[in-house]
Coordinates of C-alpha atoms in Angstrom, one line a residue:
Chain A
M141 CA -56.2 -105.7 -167.0
T142 CA -57.7 -105.8 -170.4
A143 CA -61.0 -107.9 -171.1
E144 CA -58.8 -110.4 -173.1
R145 CA -56.6 -111.0 -170.2
R146 CA -59.2 -111.3 -167.8
N147 CA -60.9 -113.9 -170.4
T148 CA -57.6 -115.8 -170.6
A149 CA -57.4 -115.8 -166.7
A150 CA -60.9 -117.2 -166.4
L151 CA -60.0 -119.7 -169.1
R152 CA -57.1 -121.0 -167.3
F153 CA -59.3 -122.1 -164.5
V154 CA -62.7 -122.8 -166.1
L155 CA -61.2 -124.9 -169.0
P156 CA -59.3 -127.4 -166.8
A157 CA -62.3 -127.5 -164.4
A158 CA -64.5 -128.5 -167.2
A159 CA -62.1 -130.9 -168.6
A160 CA -61.9 -132.5 -165.0
F161 CA -65.6 -132.9 -164.9
V162 CA -65.7 -134.5 -168.4
L163 CA -62.8 -136.9 -167.4
A164 CA -64.7 -137.7 -164.2
Y165 CA -67.9 -138.7 -166.1
V166 CA -65.7 -140.8 -168.5
L167 CA -64.0 -142.5 -165.7
Q168 CA -67.2 -143.0 -163.8
T169 CA -68.9 -145.0 -166.8
V170 CA -65.7 -146.9 -167.7
L171 CA -64.3 -148.0 -164.5
D172 CA -65.6 -150.4 -162.0
D173 CA -66.3 -149.3 -158.3
Y174 CA -62.9 -150.5 -157.0
V175 CA -60.9 -148.5 -159.4
M176 CA -63.3 -145.6 -159.0
S177 CA -62.5 -145.7 -155.2
I178 CA -58.9 -145.3 -156.0
V179 CA -59.8 -142.3 -158.1
N180 CA -61.5 -140.7 -155.1
F181 CA -58.4 -141.5 -152.9
V182 CA -56.5 -139.6 -155.5
G183 CA -58.8 -136.6 -155.2
I184 CA -58.7 -136.6 -151.3
N185 CA -54.9 -136.9 -151.4
I186 CA -54.8 -134.0 -153.8
I187 CA -56.9 -131.9 -151.3
L188 CA -54.6 -132.9 -148.5
A189 CA -51.2 -132.2 -150.3
V190 CA -52.3 -128.9 -151.8
S191 CA -53.8 -127.8 -148.5
L192 CA -50.8 -128.7 -146.6
N193 CA -48.7 -127.0 -149.2
I194 CA -50.5 -123.6 -148.0
T195 CA -49.2 -124.3 -144.4
N196 CA -45.9 -126.1 -145.0
G197 CA -44.9 -124.9 -148.5
M198 CA -46.0 -121.4 -148.6
T199 CA -45.6 -120.2 -145.2
G200 CA -43.0 -122.7 -144.3
L201 CA -44.5 -123.9 -141.0
F202 CA -43.4 -127.5 -140.8
S203 CA -46.6 -129.2 -139.6
L204 CA -47.2 -132.8 -138.9
G205 CA -50.6 -132.1 -137.6
H206 CA -52.5 -132.5 -140.9
P207 CA -54.1 -135.9 -139.9
G208 CA -55.1 -134.4 -136.6
F209 CA -57.3 -132.0 -138.5
M210 CA -58.5 -134.6 -140.7
A211 CA -59.6 -136.6 -137.6
I212 CA -61.6 -133.7 -136.4
G213 CA -63.3 -133.1 -139.7
G214 CA -63.8 -136.8 -140.1
Y215 CA -65.5 -137.3 -136.8
V216 CA -67.5 -134.2 -136.9
T217 CA -68.9 -135.1 -140.4
A218 CA -69.5 -138.7 -139.6
I219 CA -71.5 -137.8 -136.4
L220 CA -73.5 -135.2 -137.9
T221 CA -74.6 -137.5 -141.0
L222 CA -75.2 -140.4 -138.9
P223 CA -79.0 -141.3 -138.7
A224 CA -80.6 -140.7 -135.3
A225 CA -81.5 -144.4 -135.0
R226 CA -77.7 -145.4 -135.5
K227 CA -76.6 -142.8 -133.2
A228 CA -79.0 -144.1 -130.3
M229 CA -77.1 -147.5 -131.0
F230 CA -73.7 -146.3 -131.3
L231 CA -73.6 -143.3 -129.0
P232 CA -76.3 -143.6 -126.5
D233 CA -74.7 -140.9 -124.2
L234 CA -74.7 -138.2 -127.0
P235 CA -76.2 -134.7 -125.8
A236 CA -79.9 -134.6 -126.9
W237 CA -79.4 -131.6 -129.3
L238 CA -76.9 -133.8 -131.2
A239 CA -78.5 -137.0 -131.0
G240 CA -81.5 -135.9 -132.9
L241 CA -79.6 -134.1 -135.5
Q242 CA -78.9 -135.6 -139.1
A243 CA -77.4 -133.2 -141.5
P244 CA -76.8 -133.6 -145.2
F245 CA -73.3 -134.4 -146.4
V246 CA -72.1 -131.2 -147.9
P247 CA -73.2 -128.9 -144.8
A248 CA -71.7 -131.6 -142.6
L249 CA -68.5 -131.4 -144.4
V250 CA -68.3 -127.6 -144.2
V251 CA -69.0 -127.8 -140.5
G252 CA -66.3 -130.5 -140.2
G253 CA -63.8 -128.1 -141.9
L254 CA -64.8 -125.2 -139.9
C255 CA -64.2 -127.2 -136.6
A256 CA -60.7 -128.1 -137.8
A257 CA -59.9 -124.5 -138.7
A258 CA -61.3 -123.3 -135.3
T259 CA -59.0 -125.9 -133.7
A260 CA -56.1 -124.5 -135.7
L261 CA -56.8 -121.1 -134.3
V262 CA -56.8 -122.4 -130.7
I263 CA -53.6 -124.5 -131.0
G264 CA -52.0 -121.8 -133.1
L265 CA -51.9 -119.5 -130.1
P266 CA -49.3 -121.5 -128.3
V267 CA -47.8 -123.6 -130.9
L268 CA -46.9 -121.0 -133.5
R269 CA -44.5 -119.4 -131.3
L270 CA -42.1 -122.2 -132.0
K271 CA -40.3 -122.6 -135.5
G272 CA -38.5 -125.4 -137.4
H273 CA -38.1 -128.8 -135.7
Y274 CA -39.7 -127.5 -132.5
L275 CA -42.9 -126.6 -134.6
A276 CA -42.8 -130.2 -136.2
V277 CA -42.4 -131.9 -132.9
A278 CA -45.3 -129.6 -131.2
T279 CA -47.7 -130.4 -134.2
M280 CA -46.8 -134.1 -133.8
G281 CA -47.9 -133.8 -130.2
F282 CA -51.1 -132.3 -131.4
L283 CA -51.8 -135.2 -133.4
I284 CA -51.2 -137.5 -130.6
I285 CA -53.3 -135.5 -128.2
V286 CA -56.3 -135.6 -130.8
Q287 CA -55.7 -139.4 -131.1
V288 CA -55.8 -139.9 -127.3
L289 CA -58.9 -137.6 -127.0
I290 CA -60.9 -139.5 -129.7
T291 CA -59.8 -142.8 -128.0
N292 CA -61.1 -141.8 -124.6
W293 CA -64.1 -139.6 -125.4
D294 CA -66.4 -142.7 -125.5
S295 CA -69.6 -140.8 -125.3
V296 CA -69.1 -138.9 -128.5
T297 CA -66.6 -141.0 -130.6
R298 CA -67.4 -144.7 -129.3
G299 CA -63.7 -144.8 -128.3
P300 CA -61.2 -147.3 -129.9
L301 CA -64.0 -149.0 -131.7
G302 CA -64.6 -146.0 -133.9
L303 CA -67.7 -145.5 -136.1
N304 CA -68.4 -148.2 -138.7
G305 CA -71.0 -148.8 -141.3
L306 CA -71.0 -145.1 -142.4
A307 CA -73.1 -144.3 -145.5
D308 CA -70.9 -144.2 -148.5
L309 CA -71.6 -140.7 -149.4
T310 CA -68.3 -139.8 -151.0
T311 CA -68.6 -140.1 -154.8
V312 CA -66.5 -138.5 -157.6
W313 CA -69.0 -135.8 -157.6
Q314 CA -68.4 -134.8 -154.0
V315 CA -64.7 -135.1 -154.3
L316 CA -64.0 -133.2 -157.4
P317 CA -65.7 -129.9 -156.5
W318 CA -63.7 -130.0 -153.2
V319 CA -60.6 -130.6 -155.2
L320 CA -61.2 -127.6 -157.5
L321 CA -62.1 -125.5 -154.7
T322 CA -58.9 -126.3 -152.9
L323 CA -56.9 -125.5 -155.8
Y324 CA -58.7 -122.3 -156.5
V325 CA -58.3 -121.0 -152.9
S326 CA -54.7 -121.8 -152.8
W327 CA -54.0 -120.5 -156.2
K328 CA -55.8 -117.4 -155.5
V329 CA -54.0 -116.9 -152.3
K330 CA -50.7 -117.5 -153.7
F331 CA -51.0 -114.8 -156.4
S332 CA -52.2 -112.2 -154.1
S333 CA -50.7 -109.7 -151.7
L334 CA -51.8 -112.1 -148.9
G335 CA -50.0 -115.0 -150.5
R336 CA -46.7 -112.9 -150.9
T337 CA -46.7 -112.3 -147.3
M338 CA -47.1 -115.9 -146.5
I339 CA -43.9 -116.7 -148.8
A340 CA -42.1 -113.6 -147.4
V341 CA -42.5 -115.1 -143.9
R342 CA -41.1 -118.4 -145.2
E343 CA -38.2 -116.8 -146.7
D344 CA -37.0 -114.3 -143.9
E345 CA -39.4 -113.6 -141.2
L346 CA -37.3 -110.9 -139.8
A347 CA -37.3 -109.0 -143.0
A348 CA -41.1 -109.6 -143.5
Q349 CA -41.8 -108.3 -139.9
C350 CA -39.6 -105.1 -140.7
L351 CA -41.8 -104.5 -143.7
G352 CA -45.0 -104.5 -141.7
V353 CA -46.0 -108.1 -142.0
N354 CA -48.0 -109.4 -138.7
L355 CA -46.2 -112.7 -138.3
F356 CA -48.6 -114.3 -135.9
F357 CA -51.8 -113.4 -138.2
T358 CA -50.0 -114.7 -141.2
R359 CA -49.0 -118.1 -139.6
V360 CA -52.3 -118.6 -138.1
L361 CA -54.2 -117.8 -141.0
S362 CA -52.2 -120.3 -143.1
L363 CA -52.5 -123.0 -140.5
A364 CA -56.3 -122.5 -140.2
L365 CA -56.7 -122.4 -144.0
G366 CA -54.8 -125.7 -144.5
A367 CA -56.8 -127.3 -141.6
F368 CA -60.1 -126.5 -143.0
F369 CA -59.4 -128.4 -146.2
A370 CA -57.8 -131.2 -144.1
G371 CA -61.0 -131.3 -142.1
V372 CA -63.1 -131.6 -145.2
A373 CA -60.8 -134.2 -146.6
G374 CA -61.2 -136.1 -143.4
G375 CA -65.0 -136.1 -143.9
L376 CA -64.8 -137.3 -147.4
W377 CA -62.2 -139.9 -146.4
A378 CA -64.5 -141.1 -143.5
H379 CA -67.5 -141.7 -146.0
L380 CA -65.4 -143.2 -148.6
V381 CA -63.9 -146.0 -146.3
T382 CA -67.2 -146.0 -144.6
A383 CA -65.4 -146.3 -141.1
I384 CA -63.2 -144.3 -139.0
T385 CA -61.2 -145.3 -135.8
P386 CA -58.8 -143.1 -133.7
S387 CA -55.8 -144.9 -135.5
S388 CA -57.1 -143.9 -139.0
F389 CA -55.3 -140.8 -138.8
S390 CA -51.8 -141.6 -138.1
L391 CA -48.3 -140.1 -138.0
I392 CA -47.5 -142.3 -141.2
M393 CA -50.3 -140.4 -142.9
A394 CA -48.6 -137.2 -141.8
F395 CA -45.4 -138.4 -143.2
N396 CA -46.9 -139.4 -146.5
I397 CA -48.7 -135.9 -147.0
V398 CA -45.4 -134.0 -146.0
V399 CA -43.5 -136.3 -148.6
M400 CA -46.0 -135.3 -151.4
V401 CA -45.4 -131.6 -150.7
V402 CA -41.8 -131.9 -150.5
V403 CA -41.4 -134.1 -153.7
G404 CA -43.7 -131.8 -155.5
G405 CA -41.8 -128.9 -154.6
S406 CA -42.5 -126.8 -151.4
G407 CA -44.9 -124.0 -152.3
S408 CA -45.7 -125.3 -155.8
I409 CA -49.3 -125.9 -156.2
T410 CA -48.9 -127.9 -159.3
G411 CA -46.2 -129.9 -157.8
S412 CA -48.3 -130.9 -154.7
L413 CA -51.0 -132.0 -157.1
L414 CA -48.8 -134.1 -159.3
A415 CA -47.1 -135.7 -156.5
A416 CA -50.4 -136.6 -154.8
V417 CA -51.6 -138.3 -158.0
L418 CA -48.3 -139.9 -158.7
F419 CA -47.8 -141.3 -155.1
T420 CA -51.6 -142.6 -154.7
V421 CA -51.5 -144.3 -158.2
L422 CA -47.9 -146.0 -157.5
T423 CA -49.0 -147.1 -154.0
E424 CA -52.0 -148.8 -155.6
A425 CA -49.9 -150.0 -158.5
F426 CA -47.7 -151.8 -156.1
R427 CA -50.4 -153.5 -154.2
P428 CA -51.0 -156.5 -156.6
L429 CA -47.3 -157.0 -156.9
E430 CA -46.9 -157.0 -153.1
E431 CA -49.7 -159.7 -153.0
H432 CA -48.5 -161.7 -156.0
Y433 CA -44.9 -162.1 -154.9
G434 CA -45.4 -161.6 -151.1
L435 CA -43.1 -158.6 -151.2
Y436 CA -45.1 -156.6 -148.6
G437 CA -43.8 -153.1 -147.9
I438 CA -41.9 -152.9 -151.3
G439 CA -44.2 -149.9 -152.3
E440 CA -43.0 -148.0 -149.1
I441 CA -39.4 -148.9 -149.6
L442 CA -39.6 -147.6 -153.2
M443 CA -41.4 -144.4 -152.1
A444 CA -38.8 -143.8 -149.4
L445 CA -36.2 -144.2 -152.2
V446 CA -37.8 -141.8 -154.3
L447 CA -37.8 -139.3 -151.4
I448 CA -34.1 -139.8 -150.7
L449 CA -33.2 -139.4 -154.4
I450 CA -35.4 -136.4 -154.7
L451 CA -33.8 -134.8 -151.5
I452 CA -30.2 -135.5 -152.9
Y453 CA -30.7 -134.5 -156.4
R454 CA -33.5 -132.1 -156.5
P455 CA -33.9 -130.6 -152.9
G456 CA -36.4 -128.2 -154.2
G457 CA -38.7 -130.8 -155.3
M458 CA -40.1 -131.3 -158.9
L459 CA -41.2 -127.8 -159.4
G460 CA -39.3 -125.7 -156.6
T461 CA -41.7 -123.2 -155.4
R462 CA -43.1 -122.0 -158.8
E463 CA -45.9 -122.9 -161.1
P464 CA -45.5 -123.8 -164.8
R465 CA -45.1 -120.5 -166.7
F466 CA -48.2 -120.9 -169.0
L467 CA -50.6 -121.2 -166.0
V468 CA -49.6 -118.0 -164.5
D469 CA -51.0 -114.7 -165.3
D470 CA -49.3 -112.6 -162.6
D471 CA -46.5 -110.3 -163.3
G472 CA -44.2 -111.8 -160.7
Chain B
M579 CA -46.2 -91.4 -155.5
L580 CA -45.0 -90.6 -151.9
S581 CA -45.8 -87.0 -151.1
A582 CA -42.7 -84.7 -151.5
A583 CA -44.1 -82.3 -149.0
P584 CA -42.6 -82.8 -145.5
R585 CA -45.2 -84.5 -143.4
Q586 CA -45.0 -82.3 -140.3
S587 CA -47.9 -81.4 -138.1
E588 CA -49.2 -77.7 -137.9
S589 CA -47.5 -77.4 -134.5
G590 CA -44.4 -77.4 -136.6
A591 CA -42.6 -80.3 -134.6
R592 CA -39.5 -80.6 -136.6
T593 CA -38.2 -83.7 -134.7
L594 CA -39.0 -87.0 -136.3
L595 CA -37.2 -89.5 -134.2
K596 CA -35.8 -89.0 -130.8
A597 CA -34.1 -91.8 -128.8
E598 CA -33.2 -90.9 -125.3
A599 CA -30.5 -92.8 -123.1
L600 CA -30.8 -96.2 -124.9
E601 CA -29.0 -99.1 -123.4
K602 CA -28.6 -102.6 -124.8
R603 CA -26.9 -105.3 -122.7
F604 CA -26.5 -109.0 -123.9
G605 CA -25.9 -110.9 -120.6
G606 CA -23.0 -109.0 -119.1
I607 CA -21.8 -107.2 -122.3
T608 CA -23.0 -103.7 -122.9
A609 CA -23.4 -103.3 -126.5
L610 CA -24.7 -99.9 -126.1
A611 CA -24.8 -97.4 -123.5
D612 CA -26.5 -93.9 -123.1
Y613 CA -27.2 -93.6 -126.7
S614 CA -29.3 -90.6 -127.7
V615 CA -30.2 -89.2 -131.2
N616 CA -32.4 -86.5 -132.3
M617 CA -33.4 -86.6 -136.1
G618 CA -35.3 -84.0 -137.9
R619 CA -37.7 -84.7 -140.7
G620 CA -36.1 -85.1 -144.0
E621 CA -32.6 -85.1 -142.4
L622 CA -29.8 -87.1 -143.7
L623 CA -27.7 -88.3 -140.7
G624 CA -24.7 -90.6 -140.8
L625 CA -23.5 -93.2 -138.2
I626 CA -19.9 -94.3 -138.2
G627 CA -17.5 -96.1 -135.9
P628 CA -15.0 -98.9 -135.9
N629 CA -16.2 -102.6 -136.2
G630 CA -18.2 -103.6 -133.2
A631 CA -18.9 -100.1 -132.1
G632 CA -22.6 -100.8 -131.8
K633 CA -23.8 -99.3 -135.0
T634 CA -26.1 -102.2 -136.1
T635 CA -27.4 -102.4 -132.6
V636 CA -28.5 -98.9 -132.8
F637 CA -30.5 -99.9 -135.9
N638 CA -32.0 -103.0 -134.3
L639 CA -33.2 -100.9 -131.4
L640 CA -34.7 -98.3 -133.7
S641 CA -36.5 -100.7 -136.0
G642 CA -37.7 -102.9 -133.0
V643 CA -35.6 -105.9 -133.7
F644 CA -34.3 -105.7 -130.2
K645 CA -35.9 -104.1 -127.2
P646 CA -33.7 -101.7 -125.4
S647 CA -32.6 -102.6 -121.7
A648 CA -33.2 -98.9 -120.8
G649 CA -34.1 -95.6 -122.4
R650 CA -37.0 -94.8 -124.7
I651 CA -37.7 -94.0 -128.3
L652 CA -40.3 -91.5 -129.7
L653 CA -41.3 -91.2 -133.2
G654 CA -43.1 -87.7 -133.5
D655 CA -44.9 -87.5 -130.2
R656 CA -45.5 -91.2 -130.1
D657 CA -43.6 -93.7 -127.7
I658 CA -42.6 -96.7 -129.8
T659 CA -40.2 -98.3 -127.3
A660 CA -42.4 -101.2 -126.8
A661 CA -43.7 -101.5 -130.3
R662 CA -42.9 -104.6 -132.5
P663 CA -41.1 -104.2 -136.0
D664 CA -44.2 -104.6 -138.0
R665 CA -45.9 -101.8 -135.9
R666 CA -43.0 -99.5 -136.4
A667 CA -43.0 -100.3 -140.1
A668 CA -46.6 -99.2 -140.3
L669 CA -45.7 -96.1 -138.4
G670 CA -43.1 -95.3 -141.0
I671 CA -39.6 -96.8 -140.1
A672 CA -38.1 -99.0 -142.9
R673 CA -34.7 -100.5 -142.9
T674 CA -32.3 -102.5 -144.9
F675 CA -29.7 -105.2 -143.4
Q676 CA -26.0 -105.2 -143.2
N677 CA -26.1 -109.0 -144.4
I678 CA -28.9 -108.4 -147.1
R679 CA -32.1 -110.1 -146.2
L680 CA -34.0 -110.5 -149.4
F681 CA -37.0 -113.1 -150.0
A682 CA -34.5 -115.1 -152.1
E683 CA -37.0 -117.4 -153.8
M684 CA -39.3 -114.4 -154.7
S685 CA -39.0 -112.3 -157.8
V686 CA -37.6 -108.8 -157.5
I687 CA -41.0 -107.2 -158.1
D688 CA -42.7 -109.6 -155.5
N689 CA -40.0 -108.6 -152.9
I690 CA -41.2 -104.9 -153.6
R691 CA -44.8 -105.7 -153.5
V692 CA -44.6 -107.5 -150.0
A693 CA -44.0 -104.2 -148.5
F694 CA -47.2 -102.6 -149.9
H695 CA -49.3 -105.2 -148.0
M696 CA -49.6 -103.5 -144.6
H697 CA -51.2 -100.4 -146.2
R698 CA -53.0 -101.6 -149.2
G699 CA -53.2 -105.4 -149.1
R700 CA -56.7 -107.1 -148.7
G701 CA -57.9 -109.7 -146.5
L702 CA -58.8 -113.5 -147.2
W703 CA -62.3 -112.9 -148.3
P704 CA -61.9 -110.1 -150.8
T705 CA -59.0 -112.1 -152.4
L706 CA -61.0 -115.3 -152.8
V707 CA -64.1 -113.6 -154.1
H708 CA -62.0 -111.3 -156.3
T709 CA -63.8 -108.2 -155.3
P710 CA -63.5 -104.9 -157.2
A711 CA -61.5 -103.5 -154.2
F712 CA -59.1 -106.5 -154.3
R713 CA -58.5 -105.9 -158.0
R714 CA -58.0 -102.2 -157.5
A715 CA -55.5 -102.8 -154.8
E716 CA -53.5 -105.4 -156.9
R717 CA -53.4 -103.1 -159.8
E718 CA -52.2 -100.1 -157.6
M719 CA -49.5 -102.3 -156.2
A720 CA -48.3 -103.5 -159.6
E721 CA -48.2 -99.7 -160.7
R722 CA -46.2 -98.6 -157.7
A723 CA -43.9 -101.4 -157.7
A724 CA -43.1 -100.3 -161.4
E725 CA -42.3 -96.8 -160.1
F726 CA -39.8 -98.2 -157.5
L727 CA -38.3 -100.6 -160.1
E728 CA -37.5 -97.6 -162.3
L729 CA -36.1 -95.5 -159.5
L730 CA -33.6 -98.0 -158.8
G731 CA -33.1 -99.2 -162.3
L732 CA -34.3 -102.6 -161.6
Q733 CA -37.0 -102.8 -164.5
D734 CA -34.8 -105.4 -166.6
V735 CA -34.6 -107.8 -163.6
R736 CA -37.9 -107.3 -162.3
R737 CA -38.8 -111.2 -162.9
E738 CA -35.5 -112.4 -161.7
R739 CA -35.3 -114.5 -158.6
A740 CA -34.0 -112.1 -156.1
G741 CA -31.3 -114.8 -154.9
N742 CA -29.9 -115.0 -158.4
L743 CA -29.0 -111.2 -158.7
P744 CA -25.5 -109.9 -158.4
Y745 CA -24.6 -108.3 -155.2
G746 CA -25.1 -104.7 -156.3
L747 CA -28.5 -105.3 -157.5
Q748 CA -29.6 -107.2 -154.3
R749 CA -28.6 -104.1 -152.3
R750 CA -30.6 -102.0 -154.7
T751 CA -33.5 -104.4 -154.4
E752 CA -33.6 -104.1 -150.7
I753 CA -33.5 -100.2 -150.8
A754 CA -36.4 -100.3 -153.2
R755 CA -38.3 -102.7 -151.0
A756 CA -37.7 -100.5 -147.9
L757 CA -38.8 -97.5 -149.9
A758 CA -42.0 -99.2 -150.9
A759 CA -43.0 -99.6 -147.3
D760 CA -43.7 -95.9 -147.6
P761 CA -41.6 -94.8 -144.7
Q762 CA -40.9 -91.4 -143.1
L763 CA -37.5 -92.7 -141.9
I764 CA -35.3 -95.1 -143.6
L765 CA -32.4 -96.8 -142.0
L766 CA -29.7 -97.9 -144.4
D767 CA -27.2 -100.4 -143.0
E768 CA -23.9 -100.4 -144.7
P769 CA -25.5 -100.1 -148.1
A770 CA -22.1 -99.6 -149.8
A771 CA -20.5 -102.5 -148.4
G772 CA -19.0 -104.9 -151.0
M773 CA -19.6 -102.4 -153.8
N774 CA -17.0 -101.3 -156.1
P775 CA -16.2 -97.5 -156.7
N776 CA -18.6 -97.3 -159.6
E777 CA -21.5 -99.0 -157.8
T778 CA -20.8 -96.6 -154.8
D779 CA -21.0 -93.4 -156.9
E780 CA -24.4 -94.7 -158.2
L781 CA -25.6 -95.6 -154.6
I782 CA -24.7 -92.0 -153.4
A783 CA -26.7 -90.7 -156.4
V784 CA -29.6 -92.9 -155.4
I785 CA -29.5 -91.9 -151.7
E786 CA -29.6 -88.2 -152.9
R787 CA -32.5 -89.0 -155.3
I788 CA -34.8 -90.7 -152.6
H789 CA -33.9 -88.0 -150.1
H790 CA -34.7 -85.1 -152.4
R791 CA -37.6 -86.7 -154.1
Y792 CA -39.5 -88.0 -151.1
G793 CA -38.2 -85.6 -148.4
L794 CA -37.4 -88.8 -146.6
A795 CA -35.4 -88.7 -143.4
V796 CA -32.3 -91.1 -144.0
F797 CA -30.1 -92.7 -141.2
L798 CA -27.1 -94.3 -142.7
V799 CA -24.5 -96.8 -141.3
E800 CA -21.5 -96.7 -143.4
H801 CA -18.0 -97.8 -143.4
D802 CA -17.2 -96.1 -146.7
M803 CA -16.1 -92.5 -145.7
K804 CA -16.8 -91.4 -149.2
V805 CA -20.5 -92.1 -149.0
V806 CA -20.9 -90.7 -145.6
M807 CA -19.0 -87.5 -146.3
A808 CA -20.6 -87.1 -149.6
S809 CA -24.3 -87.5 -148.5
C810 CA -24.7 -86.6 -144.9
D811 CA -25.8 -83.5 -143.4
R812 CA -24.6 -84.5 -139.8
I813 CA -22.5 -87.4 -138.5
Q814 CA -22.5 -89.4 -135.2
V815 CA -19.6 -91.3 -134.3
L816 CA -19.8 -94.3 -132.2
D817 CA -17.1 -96.1 -130.4
R818 CA -17.4 -99.2 -128.0
G819 CA -21.1 -98.6 -127.4
R820 CA -20.9 -94.8 -126.7
V821 CA -21.4 -91.8 -128.9
L822 CA -17.9 -90.2 -129.3
C823 CA -18.8 -87.0 -131.0
E824 CA -21.5 -85.6 -133.3
G825 CA -21.1 -82.9 -135.9
R826 CA -20.9 -81.8 -139.6
P827 CA -18.7 -83.9 -141.9
A828 CA -15.9 -81.4 -142.2
D829 CA -15.5 -81.2 -138.4
I830 CA -15.8 -84.9 -137.8
R831 CA -13.0 -85.5 -140.4
K832 CA -10.6 -83.4 -138.3
D833 CA -11.7 -84.4 -135.0
P834 CA -8.6 -86.1 -133.0
R835 CA -10.9 -88.5 -130.9
V836 CA -12.3 -89.9 -134.2
I837 CA -9.0 -90.3 -135.7
E838 CA -7.9 -92.1 -132.6
A839 CA -10.9 -94.4 -132.5
Y840 CA -10.5 -95.4 -136.1
L841 CA -6.6 -95.6 -136.1
G842 CA -5.8 -96.2 -132.7
T843 CA -3.2 -94.6 -130.6
P844 CA 0.1 -94.1 -132.3
R845 CA 1.9 -96.6 -130.0
K846 CA -0.5 -99.5 -131.1
G847 CA -0.6 -98.3 -134.6
S848 CA -3.1 -101.0 -135.5
R849 CA -5.9 -100.1 -137.8
A850 CA -9.4 -100.8 -137.2
G851 CA -12.3 -100.6 -139.7
S852 CA -11.6 -99.3 -143.3

């Protein structure tokens, strides 16, 4: 690779990242808090869609478990950042070492993400033997188990009441770096030997295996990678909404994220990003309409309609599995 | 570049692959019974037989896609009977498929590069940090891919989506991909199926080229007699799950049992295979 090509490769990432920071600064000064929170939701949904795209889109593991990983990351982060005094009030039965602990936000997010990834490794063992619809149902089962566990593990999670009054730590300066990191990681993986094995597993696992690809390792890695960012997104989400309950992370949420990946184009990072922006903005845009005319649910109906139309007329999604040519430096 | 020198140990073991008394049953049906084969390093062996004789079953057993119901398989001195396909690929067995199995959404060059991962690919951390080792590995993979693209005349379609290629080029991409796995033994399952006479001639040339250039052992399942007779040193004939006979192409051609297996007994007069 020549110096010039390396520079353009760096520019491809550094320039948009810098532009994103400038944009975030402008939005921060211009917009009010409510609209800014929508911007943060857009960012969180980008993290969710782009990370699910690693699992569902690139490796072809149809997972509905993403909100389950979010829940794990969300609760871990929330418990870690909760001041000791509030812990004593909310969760009097917490183990001593945890009760006295109060971590800063960023390390708490990282630990939340790692817990989600570790869970992915554990459930991957039995679940990743399954394929297609069976895998979808099994990951849905995982999501339900997580919800039930959170509901019943009173001493740590405060049960169905959930944790409320969390500090509003999630600002655009927290969300944006994580968005950029998620994009960087999935981009780097996609255009590397490792990412090619993931796509190969999606395309034809028998052929991939006969070329020396370890199917199980590849699947577990992509599930854990997606789970890590889902966990982080869960932590960001919890401290944006400032409350979490067991029902925060539902099957409907899983459906919404899957729709973003499918509409964007399974395997396309750019597609997932665009679809996440589009869906979040549209949902919010319909909200005043719903309230004004009393047409509650019209947003969901239109969203479902868009999905059906995409599946009929453009089954590969907006961008198929590819990225826009001008962004790609790779020879493939 | 693969080394052209034969990779045999000093002890001079000429046998590369040995299968002993392999048997494969699916439920009550015996697809293959008492199958044995002995392949030398760099040998070009053909496997023929009427439809349903069990040829692809042999390949599936050798590449690890199926586990045999009985018998064992040795690669060199190593017993690989229980090894998974990815392990066998790492040990040096590569294959193509009768009904082409390319990674359709991936480009031709990426199809080939997948095969490099087991020996040269880097893990998650080097990939994310973009270490010098990672960059070197990616550069080497690109260079070697170019070599295989050239060998099979695929340079012009390197960036094409593999699923969009015409049939003949898909076959060649699959062969290039199998070669990129750096095998000692390559199993080609009906590489000439669906090819016109021109493409078939090119294929014969390609098989000879890879055989000579890389000193590779080639095991060839083929219906097209022209290909088998032109390229193979030795031929095995399979009929109804059993080895009918084995020998040099000239002898096989004249063997009455082979003629009967293919053409049936005169009374039936029906013609199986092509």
